[in-house]
PDB file of N, CA, C and O in Angstrom:
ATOM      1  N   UNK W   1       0.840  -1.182   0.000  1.00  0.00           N
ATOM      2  CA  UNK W   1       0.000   0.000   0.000  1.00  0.00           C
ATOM      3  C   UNK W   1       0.883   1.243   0.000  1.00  0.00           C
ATOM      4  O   UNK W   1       1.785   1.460   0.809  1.00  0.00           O
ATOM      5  N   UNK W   2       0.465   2.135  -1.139  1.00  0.00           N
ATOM      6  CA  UNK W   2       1.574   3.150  -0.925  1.00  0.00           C
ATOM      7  C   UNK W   2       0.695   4.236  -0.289  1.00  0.00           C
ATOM      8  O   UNK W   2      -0.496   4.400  -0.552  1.00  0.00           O
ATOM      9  N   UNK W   3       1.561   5.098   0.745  1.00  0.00           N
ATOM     10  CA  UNK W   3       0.966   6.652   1.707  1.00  0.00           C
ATOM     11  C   UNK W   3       0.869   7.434   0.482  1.00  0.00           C
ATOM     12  O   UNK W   3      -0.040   8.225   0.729  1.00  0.00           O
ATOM     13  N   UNK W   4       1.356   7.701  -0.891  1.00  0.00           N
ATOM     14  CA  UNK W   4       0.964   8.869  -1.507  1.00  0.00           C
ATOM     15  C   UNK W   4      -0.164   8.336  -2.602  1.00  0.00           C
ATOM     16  O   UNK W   4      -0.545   8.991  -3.572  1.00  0.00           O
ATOM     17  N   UNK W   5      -0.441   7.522  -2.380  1.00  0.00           N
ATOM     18  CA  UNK W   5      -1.367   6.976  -3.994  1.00  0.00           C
ATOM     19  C   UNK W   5      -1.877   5.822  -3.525  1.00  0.00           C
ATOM     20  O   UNK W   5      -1.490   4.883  -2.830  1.00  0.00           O
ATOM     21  N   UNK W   6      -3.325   6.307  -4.372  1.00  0.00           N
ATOM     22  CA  UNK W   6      -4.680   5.110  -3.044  1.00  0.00           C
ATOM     23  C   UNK W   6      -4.959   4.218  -4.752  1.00  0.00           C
ATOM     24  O   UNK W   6      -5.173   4.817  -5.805  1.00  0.00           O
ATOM     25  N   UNK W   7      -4.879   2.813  -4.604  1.00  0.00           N
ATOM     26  CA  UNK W   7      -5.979   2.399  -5.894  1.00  0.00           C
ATOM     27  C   UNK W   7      -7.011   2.198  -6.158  1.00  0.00           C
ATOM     28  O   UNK W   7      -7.826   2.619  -5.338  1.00  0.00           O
ATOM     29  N   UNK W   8      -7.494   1.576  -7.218  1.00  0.00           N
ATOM     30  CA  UNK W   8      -8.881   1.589  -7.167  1.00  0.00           C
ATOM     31  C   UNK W   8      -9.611   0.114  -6.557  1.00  0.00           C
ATOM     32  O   UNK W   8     -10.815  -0.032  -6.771  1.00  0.00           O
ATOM     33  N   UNK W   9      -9.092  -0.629  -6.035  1.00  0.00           N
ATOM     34  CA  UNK W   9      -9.034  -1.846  -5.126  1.00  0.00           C
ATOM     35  C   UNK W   9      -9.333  -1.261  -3.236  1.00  0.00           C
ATOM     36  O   UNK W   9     -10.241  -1.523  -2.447  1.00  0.00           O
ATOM     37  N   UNK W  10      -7.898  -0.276  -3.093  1.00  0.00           N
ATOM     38  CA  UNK W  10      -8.316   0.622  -1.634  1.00  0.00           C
ATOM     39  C   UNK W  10      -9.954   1.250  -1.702  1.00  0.00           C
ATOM     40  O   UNK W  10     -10.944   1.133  -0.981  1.00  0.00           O
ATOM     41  N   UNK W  11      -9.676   1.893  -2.837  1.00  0.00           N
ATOM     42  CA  UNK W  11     -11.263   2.770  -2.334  1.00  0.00           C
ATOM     43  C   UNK W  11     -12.322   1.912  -2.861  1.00  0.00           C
ATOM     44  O   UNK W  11     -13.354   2.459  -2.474  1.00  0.00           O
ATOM     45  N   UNK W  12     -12.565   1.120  -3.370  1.00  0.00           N
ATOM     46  CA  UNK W  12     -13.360  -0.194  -3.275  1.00  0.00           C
ATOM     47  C   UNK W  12     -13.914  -0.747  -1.975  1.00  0.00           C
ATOM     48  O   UNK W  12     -15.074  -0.921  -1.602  1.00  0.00           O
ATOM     49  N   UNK W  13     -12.904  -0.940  -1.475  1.00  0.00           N
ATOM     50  CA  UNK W  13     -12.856  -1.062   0.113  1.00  0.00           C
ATOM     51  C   UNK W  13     -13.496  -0.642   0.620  1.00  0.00           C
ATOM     52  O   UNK W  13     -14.531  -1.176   1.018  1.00  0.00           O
ATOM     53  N   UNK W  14     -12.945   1.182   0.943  1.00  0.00           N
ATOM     54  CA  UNK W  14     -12.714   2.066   1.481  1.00  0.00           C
ATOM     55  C   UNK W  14     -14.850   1.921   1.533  1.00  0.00           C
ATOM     56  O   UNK W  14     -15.706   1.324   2.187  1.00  0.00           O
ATOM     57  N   UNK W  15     -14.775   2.854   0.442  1.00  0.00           N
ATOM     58  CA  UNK W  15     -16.256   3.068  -0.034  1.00  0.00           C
ATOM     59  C   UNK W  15     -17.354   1.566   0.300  1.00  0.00           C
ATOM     60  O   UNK W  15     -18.542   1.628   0.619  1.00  0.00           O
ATOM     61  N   UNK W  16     -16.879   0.834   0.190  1.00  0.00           N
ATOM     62  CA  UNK W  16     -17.854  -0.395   0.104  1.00  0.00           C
ATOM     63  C   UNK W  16     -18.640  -0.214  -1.077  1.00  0.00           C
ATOM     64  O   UNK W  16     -19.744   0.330  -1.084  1.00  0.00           O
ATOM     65  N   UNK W  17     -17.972  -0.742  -2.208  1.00  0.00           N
ATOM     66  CA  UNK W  17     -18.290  -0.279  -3.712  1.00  0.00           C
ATOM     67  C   UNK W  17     -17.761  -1.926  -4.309  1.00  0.00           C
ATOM     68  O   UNK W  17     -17.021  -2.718  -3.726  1.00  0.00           O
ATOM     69  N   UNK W  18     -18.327  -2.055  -5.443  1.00  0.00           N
ATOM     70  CA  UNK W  18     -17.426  -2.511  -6.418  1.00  0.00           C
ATOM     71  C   UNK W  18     -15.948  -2.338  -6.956  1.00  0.00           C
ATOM     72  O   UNK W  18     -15.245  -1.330  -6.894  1.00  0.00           O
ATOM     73  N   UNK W  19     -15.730  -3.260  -7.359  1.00  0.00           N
ATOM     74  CA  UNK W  19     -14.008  -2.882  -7.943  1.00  0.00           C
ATOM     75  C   UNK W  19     -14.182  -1.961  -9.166  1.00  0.00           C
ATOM     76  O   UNK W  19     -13.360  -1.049  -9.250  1.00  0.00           O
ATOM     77  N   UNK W  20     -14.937  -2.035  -9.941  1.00  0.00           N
ATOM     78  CA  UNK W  20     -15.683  -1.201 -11.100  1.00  0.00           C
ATOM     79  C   UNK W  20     -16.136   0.027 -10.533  1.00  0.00           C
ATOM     80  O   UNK W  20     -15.936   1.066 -11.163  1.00  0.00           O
ATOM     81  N   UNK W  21     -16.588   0.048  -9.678  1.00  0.00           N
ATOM     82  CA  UNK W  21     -16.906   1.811  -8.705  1.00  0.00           C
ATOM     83  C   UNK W  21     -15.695   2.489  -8.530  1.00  0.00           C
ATOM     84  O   UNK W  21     -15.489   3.633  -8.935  1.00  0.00           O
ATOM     85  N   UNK W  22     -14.849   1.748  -7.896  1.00  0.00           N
ATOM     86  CA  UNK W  22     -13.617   2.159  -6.909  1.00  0.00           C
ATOM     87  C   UNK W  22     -13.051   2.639  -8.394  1.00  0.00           C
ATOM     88  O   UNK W  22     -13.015   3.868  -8.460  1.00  0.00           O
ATOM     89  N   UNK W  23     -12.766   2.217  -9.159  1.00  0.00           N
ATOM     90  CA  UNK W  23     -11.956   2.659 -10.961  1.00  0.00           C
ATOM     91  C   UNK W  23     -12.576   3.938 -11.690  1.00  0.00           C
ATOM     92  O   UNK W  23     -12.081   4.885 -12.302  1.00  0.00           O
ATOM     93  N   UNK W  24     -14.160   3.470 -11.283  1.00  0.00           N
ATOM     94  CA  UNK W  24     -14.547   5.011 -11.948  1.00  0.00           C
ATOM     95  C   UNK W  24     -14.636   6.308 -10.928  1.00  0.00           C
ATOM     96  O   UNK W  24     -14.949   7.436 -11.310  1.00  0.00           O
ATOM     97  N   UNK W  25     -14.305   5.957  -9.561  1.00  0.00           N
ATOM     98  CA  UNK W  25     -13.898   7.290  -8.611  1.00  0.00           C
ATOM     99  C   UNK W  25     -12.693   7.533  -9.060  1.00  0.00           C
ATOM    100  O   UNK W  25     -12.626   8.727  -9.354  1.00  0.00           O
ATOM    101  N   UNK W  26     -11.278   6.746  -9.342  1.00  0.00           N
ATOM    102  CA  UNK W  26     -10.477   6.991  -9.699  1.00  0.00           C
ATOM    103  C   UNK W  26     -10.541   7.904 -10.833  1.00  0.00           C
ATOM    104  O   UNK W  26      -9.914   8.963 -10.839  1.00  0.00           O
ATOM    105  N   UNK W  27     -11.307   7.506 -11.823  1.00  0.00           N
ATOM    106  CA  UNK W  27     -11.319   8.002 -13.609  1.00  0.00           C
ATOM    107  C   UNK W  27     -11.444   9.407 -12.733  1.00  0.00           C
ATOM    108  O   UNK W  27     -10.625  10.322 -12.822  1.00  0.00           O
ATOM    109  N   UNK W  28     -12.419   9.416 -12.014  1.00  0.00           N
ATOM    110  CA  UNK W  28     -13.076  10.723 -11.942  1.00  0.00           C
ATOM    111  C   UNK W  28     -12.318  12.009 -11.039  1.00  0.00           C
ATOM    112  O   UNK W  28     -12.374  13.235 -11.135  1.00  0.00           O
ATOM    113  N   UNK W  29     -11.480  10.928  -9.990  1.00  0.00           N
ATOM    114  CA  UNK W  29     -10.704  12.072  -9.420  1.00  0.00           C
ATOM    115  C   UNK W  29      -9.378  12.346 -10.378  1.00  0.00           C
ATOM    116  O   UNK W  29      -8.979  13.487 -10.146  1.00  0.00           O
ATOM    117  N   UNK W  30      -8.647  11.756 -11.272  1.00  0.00           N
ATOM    118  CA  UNK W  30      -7.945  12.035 -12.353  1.00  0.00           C
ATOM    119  C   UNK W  30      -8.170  12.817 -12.832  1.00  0.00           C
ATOM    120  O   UNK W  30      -7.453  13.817 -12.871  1.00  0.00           O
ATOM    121  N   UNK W  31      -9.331  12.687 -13.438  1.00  0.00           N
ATOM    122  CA  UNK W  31      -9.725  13.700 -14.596  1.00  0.00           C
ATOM    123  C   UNK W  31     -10.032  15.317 -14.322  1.00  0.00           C
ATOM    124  O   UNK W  31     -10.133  16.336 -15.005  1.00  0.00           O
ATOM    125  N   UNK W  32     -10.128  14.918 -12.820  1.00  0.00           N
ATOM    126  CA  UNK W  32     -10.463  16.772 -12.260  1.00  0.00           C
ATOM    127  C   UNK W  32      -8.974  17.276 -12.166  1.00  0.00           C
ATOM    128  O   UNK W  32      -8.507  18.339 -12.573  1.00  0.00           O
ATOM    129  N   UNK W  33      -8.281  16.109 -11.447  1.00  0.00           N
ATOM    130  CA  UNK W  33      -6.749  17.085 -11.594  1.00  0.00           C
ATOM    131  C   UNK W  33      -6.035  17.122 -12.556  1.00  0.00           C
ATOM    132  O   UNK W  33      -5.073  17.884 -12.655  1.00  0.00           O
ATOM    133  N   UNK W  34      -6.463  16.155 -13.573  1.00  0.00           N
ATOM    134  CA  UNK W  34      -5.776  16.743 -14.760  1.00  0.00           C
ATOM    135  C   UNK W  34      -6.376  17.967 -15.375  1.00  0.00           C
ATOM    136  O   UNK W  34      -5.487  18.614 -15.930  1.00  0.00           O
ATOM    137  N   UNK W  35      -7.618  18.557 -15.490  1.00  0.00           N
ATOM    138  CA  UNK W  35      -7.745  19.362 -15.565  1.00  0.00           C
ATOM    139  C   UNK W  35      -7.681  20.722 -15.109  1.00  0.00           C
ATOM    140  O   UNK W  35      -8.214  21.712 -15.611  1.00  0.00           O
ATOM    141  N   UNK W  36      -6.708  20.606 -13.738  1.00  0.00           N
ATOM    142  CA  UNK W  36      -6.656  21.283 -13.291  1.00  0.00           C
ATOM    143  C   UNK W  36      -4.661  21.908 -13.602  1.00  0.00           C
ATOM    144  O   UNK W  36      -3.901  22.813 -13.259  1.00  0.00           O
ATOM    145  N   UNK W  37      -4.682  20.621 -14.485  1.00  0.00           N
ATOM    146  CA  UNK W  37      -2.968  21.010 -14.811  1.00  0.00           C
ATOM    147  C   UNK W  37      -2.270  20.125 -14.227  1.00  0.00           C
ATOM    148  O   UNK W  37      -1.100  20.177 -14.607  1.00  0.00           O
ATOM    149  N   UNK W  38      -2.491  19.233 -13.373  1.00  0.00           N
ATOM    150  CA  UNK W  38      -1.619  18.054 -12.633  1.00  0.00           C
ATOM    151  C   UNK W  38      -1.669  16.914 -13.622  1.00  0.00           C
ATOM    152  O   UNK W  38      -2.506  16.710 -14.502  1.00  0.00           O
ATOM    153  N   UNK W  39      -0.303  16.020 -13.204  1.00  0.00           N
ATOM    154  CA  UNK W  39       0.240  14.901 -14.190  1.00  0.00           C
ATOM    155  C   UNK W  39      -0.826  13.949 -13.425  1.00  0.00           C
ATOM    156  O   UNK W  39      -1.213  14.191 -12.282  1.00  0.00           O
ATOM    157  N   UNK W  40      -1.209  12.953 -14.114  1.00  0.00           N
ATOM    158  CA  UNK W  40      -1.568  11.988 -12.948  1.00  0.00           C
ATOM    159  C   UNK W  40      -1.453  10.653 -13.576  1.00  0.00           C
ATOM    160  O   UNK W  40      -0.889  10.755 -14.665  1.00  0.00           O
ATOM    161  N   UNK W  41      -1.717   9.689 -13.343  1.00  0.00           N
ATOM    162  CA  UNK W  41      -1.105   8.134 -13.004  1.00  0.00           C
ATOM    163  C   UNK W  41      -2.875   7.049 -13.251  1.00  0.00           C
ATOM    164  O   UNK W  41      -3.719   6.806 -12.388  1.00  0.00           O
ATOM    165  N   UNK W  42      -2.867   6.625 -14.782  1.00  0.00           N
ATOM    166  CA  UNK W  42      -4.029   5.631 -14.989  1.00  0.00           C
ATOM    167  C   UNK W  42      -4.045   5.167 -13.614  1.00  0.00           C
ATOM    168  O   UNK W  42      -2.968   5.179 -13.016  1.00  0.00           O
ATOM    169  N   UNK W  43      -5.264   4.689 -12.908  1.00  0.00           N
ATOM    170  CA  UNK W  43      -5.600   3.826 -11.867  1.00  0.00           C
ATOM    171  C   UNK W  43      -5.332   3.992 -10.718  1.00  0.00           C
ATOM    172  O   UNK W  43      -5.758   3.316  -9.782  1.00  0.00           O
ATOM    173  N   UNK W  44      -4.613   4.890 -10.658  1.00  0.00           N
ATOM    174  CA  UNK W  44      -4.073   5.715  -9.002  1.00  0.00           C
ATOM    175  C   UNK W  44      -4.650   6.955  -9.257  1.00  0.00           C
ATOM    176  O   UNK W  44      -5.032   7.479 -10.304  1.00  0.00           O
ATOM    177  N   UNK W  45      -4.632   7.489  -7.578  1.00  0.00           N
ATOM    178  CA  UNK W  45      -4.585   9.034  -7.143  1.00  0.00           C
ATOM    179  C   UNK W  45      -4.526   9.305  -6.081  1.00  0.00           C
ATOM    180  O   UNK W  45      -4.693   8.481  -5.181  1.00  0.00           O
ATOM    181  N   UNK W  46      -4.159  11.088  -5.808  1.00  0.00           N
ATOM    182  CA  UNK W  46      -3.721  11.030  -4.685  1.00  0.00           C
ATOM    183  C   UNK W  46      -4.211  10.869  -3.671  1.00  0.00           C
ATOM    184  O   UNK W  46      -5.342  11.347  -3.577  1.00  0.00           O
ATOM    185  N   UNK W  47      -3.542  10.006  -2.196  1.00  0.00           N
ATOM    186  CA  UNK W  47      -4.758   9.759  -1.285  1.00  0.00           C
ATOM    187  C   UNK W  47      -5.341  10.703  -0.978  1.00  0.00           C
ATOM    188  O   UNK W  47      -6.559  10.687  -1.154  1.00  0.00           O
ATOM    189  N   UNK W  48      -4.580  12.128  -0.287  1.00  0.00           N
ATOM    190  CA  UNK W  48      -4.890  13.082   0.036  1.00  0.00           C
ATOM    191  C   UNK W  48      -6.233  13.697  -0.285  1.00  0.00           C
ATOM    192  O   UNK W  48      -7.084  14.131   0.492  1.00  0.00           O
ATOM    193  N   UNK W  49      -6.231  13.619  -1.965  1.00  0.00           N
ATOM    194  CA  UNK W  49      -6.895  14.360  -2.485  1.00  0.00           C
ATOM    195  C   UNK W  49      -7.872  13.339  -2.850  1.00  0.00           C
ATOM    196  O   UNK W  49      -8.437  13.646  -3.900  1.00  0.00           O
ATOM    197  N   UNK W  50      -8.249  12.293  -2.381  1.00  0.00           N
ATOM    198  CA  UNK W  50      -9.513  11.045  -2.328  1.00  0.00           C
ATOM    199  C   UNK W  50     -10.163  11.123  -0.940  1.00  0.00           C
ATOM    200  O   UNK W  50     -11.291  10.806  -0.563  1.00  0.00           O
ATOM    201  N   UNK W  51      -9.252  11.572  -0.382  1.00  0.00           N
ATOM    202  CA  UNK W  51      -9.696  11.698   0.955  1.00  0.00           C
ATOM    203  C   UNK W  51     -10.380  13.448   1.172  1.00  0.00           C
ATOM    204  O   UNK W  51     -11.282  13.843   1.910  1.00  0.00           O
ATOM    205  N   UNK W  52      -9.902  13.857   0.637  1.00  0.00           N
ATOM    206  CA  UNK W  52     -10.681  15.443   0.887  1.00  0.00           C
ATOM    207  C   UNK W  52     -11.596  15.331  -0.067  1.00  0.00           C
ATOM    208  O   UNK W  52     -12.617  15.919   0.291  1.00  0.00           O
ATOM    209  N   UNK W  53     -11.711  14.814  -1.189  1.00  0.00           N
ATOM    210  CA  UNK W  53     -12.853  14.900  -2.296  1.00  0.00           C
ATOM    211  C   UNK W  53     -14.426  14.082  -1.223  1.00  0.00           C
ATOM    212  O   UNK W  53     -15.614  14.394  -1.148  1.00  0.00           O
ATOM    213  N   UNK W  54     -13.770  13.213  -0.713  1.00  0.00           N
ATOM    214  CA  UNK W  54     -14.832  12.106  -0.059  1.00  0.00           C
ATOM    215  C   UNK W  54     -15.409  12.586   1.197  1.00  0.00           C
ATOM    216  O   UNK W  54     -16.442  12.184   1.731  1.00  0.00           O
ATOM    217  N   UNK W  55     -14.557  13.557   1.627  1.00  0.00           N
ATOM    218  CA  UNK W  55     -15.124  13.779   3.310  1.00  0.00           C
ATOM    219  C   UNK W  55     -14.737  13.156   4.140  1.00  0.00           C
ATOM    220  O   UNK W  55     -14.902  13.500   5.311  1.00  0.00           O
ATOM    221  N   UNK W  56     -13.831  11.573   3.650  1.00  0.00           N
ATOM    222  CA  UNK W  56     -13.574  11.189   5.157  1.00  0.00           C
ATOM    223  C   UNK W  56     -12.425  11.429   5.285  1.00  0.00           C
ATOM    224  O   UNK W  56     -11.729  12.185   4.607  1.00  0.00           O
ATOM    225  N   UNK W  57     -11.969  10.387   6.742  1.00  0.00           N
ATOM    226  CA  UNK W  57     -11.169  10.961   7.531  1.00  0.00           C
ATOM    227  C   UNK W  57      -9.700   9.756   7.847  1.00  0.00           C
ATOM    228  O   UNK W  57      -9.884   8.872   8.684  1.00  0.00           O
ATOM    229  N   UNK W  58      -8.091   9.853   6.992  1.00  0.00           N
ATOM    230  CA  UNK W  58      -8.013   8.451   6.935  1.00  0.00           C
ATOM    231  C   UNK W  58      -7.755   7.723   8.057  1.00  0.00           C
ATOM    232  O   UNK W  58      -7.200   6.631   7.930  1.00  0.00           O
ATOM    233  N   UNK W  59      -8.100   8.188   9.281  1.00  0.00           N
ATOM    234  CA  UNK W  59      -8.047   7.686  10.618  1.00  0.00           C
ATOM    235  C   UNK W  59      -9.596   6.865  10.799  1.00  0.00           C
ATOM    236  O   UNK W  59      -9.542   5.725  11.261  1.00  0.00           O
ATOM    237  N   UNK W  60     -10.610   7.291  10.532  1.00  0.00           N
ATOM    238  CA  UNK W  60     -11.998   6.696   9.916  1.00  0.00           C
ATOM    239  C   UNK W  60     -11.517   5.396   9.768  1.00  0.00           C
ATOM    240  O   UNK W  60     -11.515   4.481  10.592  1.00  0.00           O
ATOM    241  N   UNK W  61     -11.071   5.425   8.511  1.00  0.00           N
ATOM    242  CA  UNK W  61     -10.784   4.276   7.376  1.00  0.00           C
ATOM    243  C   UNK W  61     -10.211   2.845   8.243  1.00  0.00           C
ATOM    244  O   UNK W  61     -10.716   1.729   8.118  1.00  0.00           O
ATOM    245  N   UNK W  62      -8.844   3.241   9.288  1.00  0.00           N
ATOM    246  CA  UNK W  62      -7.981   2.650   9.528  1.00  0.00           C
ATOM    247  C   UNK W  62      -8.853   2.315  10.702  1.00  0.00           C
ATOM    248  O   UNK W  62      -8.745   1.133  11.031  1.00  0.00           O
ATOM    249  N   UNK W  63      -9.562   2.916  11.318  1.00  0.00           N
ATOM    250  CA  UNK W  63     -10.106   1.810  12.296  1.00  0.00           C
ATOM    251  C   UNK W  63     -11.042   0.564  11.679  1.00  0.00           C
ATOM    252  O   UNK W  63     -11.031  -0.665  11.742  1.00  0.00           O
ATOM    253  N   UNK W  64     -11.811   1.540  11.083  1.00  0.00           N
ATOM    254  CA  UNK W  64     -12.586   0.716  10.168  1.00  0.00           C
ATOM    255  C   UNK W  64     -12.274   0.033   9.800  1.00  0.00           C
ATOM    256  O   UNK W  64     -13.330  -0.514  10.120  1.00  0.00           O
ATOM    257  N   UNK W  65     -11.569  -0.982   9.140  1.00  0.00           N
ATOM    258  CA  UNK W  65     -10.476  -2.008   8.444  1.00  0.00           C
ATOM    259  C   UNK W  65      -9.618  -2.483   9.710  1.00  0.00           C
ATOM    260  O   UNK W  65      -8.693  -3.253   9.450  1.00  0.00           O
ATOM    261  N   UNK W  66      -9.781  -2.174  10.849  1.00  0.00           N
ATOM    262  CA  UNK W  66      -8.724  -2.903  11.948  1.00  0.00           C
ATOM    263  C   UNK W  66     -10.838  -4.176  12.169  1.00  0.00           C
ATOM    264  O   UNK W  66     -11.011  -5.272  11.635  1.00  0.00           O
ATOM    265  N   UNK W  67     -11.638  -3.617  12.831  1.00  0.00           N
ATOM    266  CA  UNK W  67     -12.900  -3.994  13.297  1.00  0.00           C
ATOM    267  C   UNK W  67     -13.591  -5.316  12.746  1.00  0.00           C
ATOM    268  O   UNK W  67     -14.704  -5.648  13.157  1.00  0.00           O
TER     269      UNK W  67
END
């Protein structure tokens, strides 16, 4: 698991989604920062910025997934 880049398998998870969900949050958070002028990476993104797009919190997450 990498700290700078979440996949679309994590937020699958994360979300309680499909693996097909978790890919098109990805498409979708890509596509805003590439439009915003940032490089970005097929099938990754940044956690940071998955995590502020979503509202949660990645301390949330990590208990959540210990339970």
């Amino acid at each position: 698991m990498s700290k700078l880049m979440i996949t679309s398998e994590e937020v699958a998870k994360i979300m309680e989604v499909s693996k097909r969900t978790g890919q098109d949050v990805i498409r979708q958070l890509n596509e805003e920062l590439k439009s915003k002028g940032f490089i970005v990476k097929a099938g990754r993104a940044p956690r940071k910025y998955f995590f502020e797009r979503t509202g949660l919190e990645p301390e949330e997450v990590s208990h959540a997934e210990v339970l």
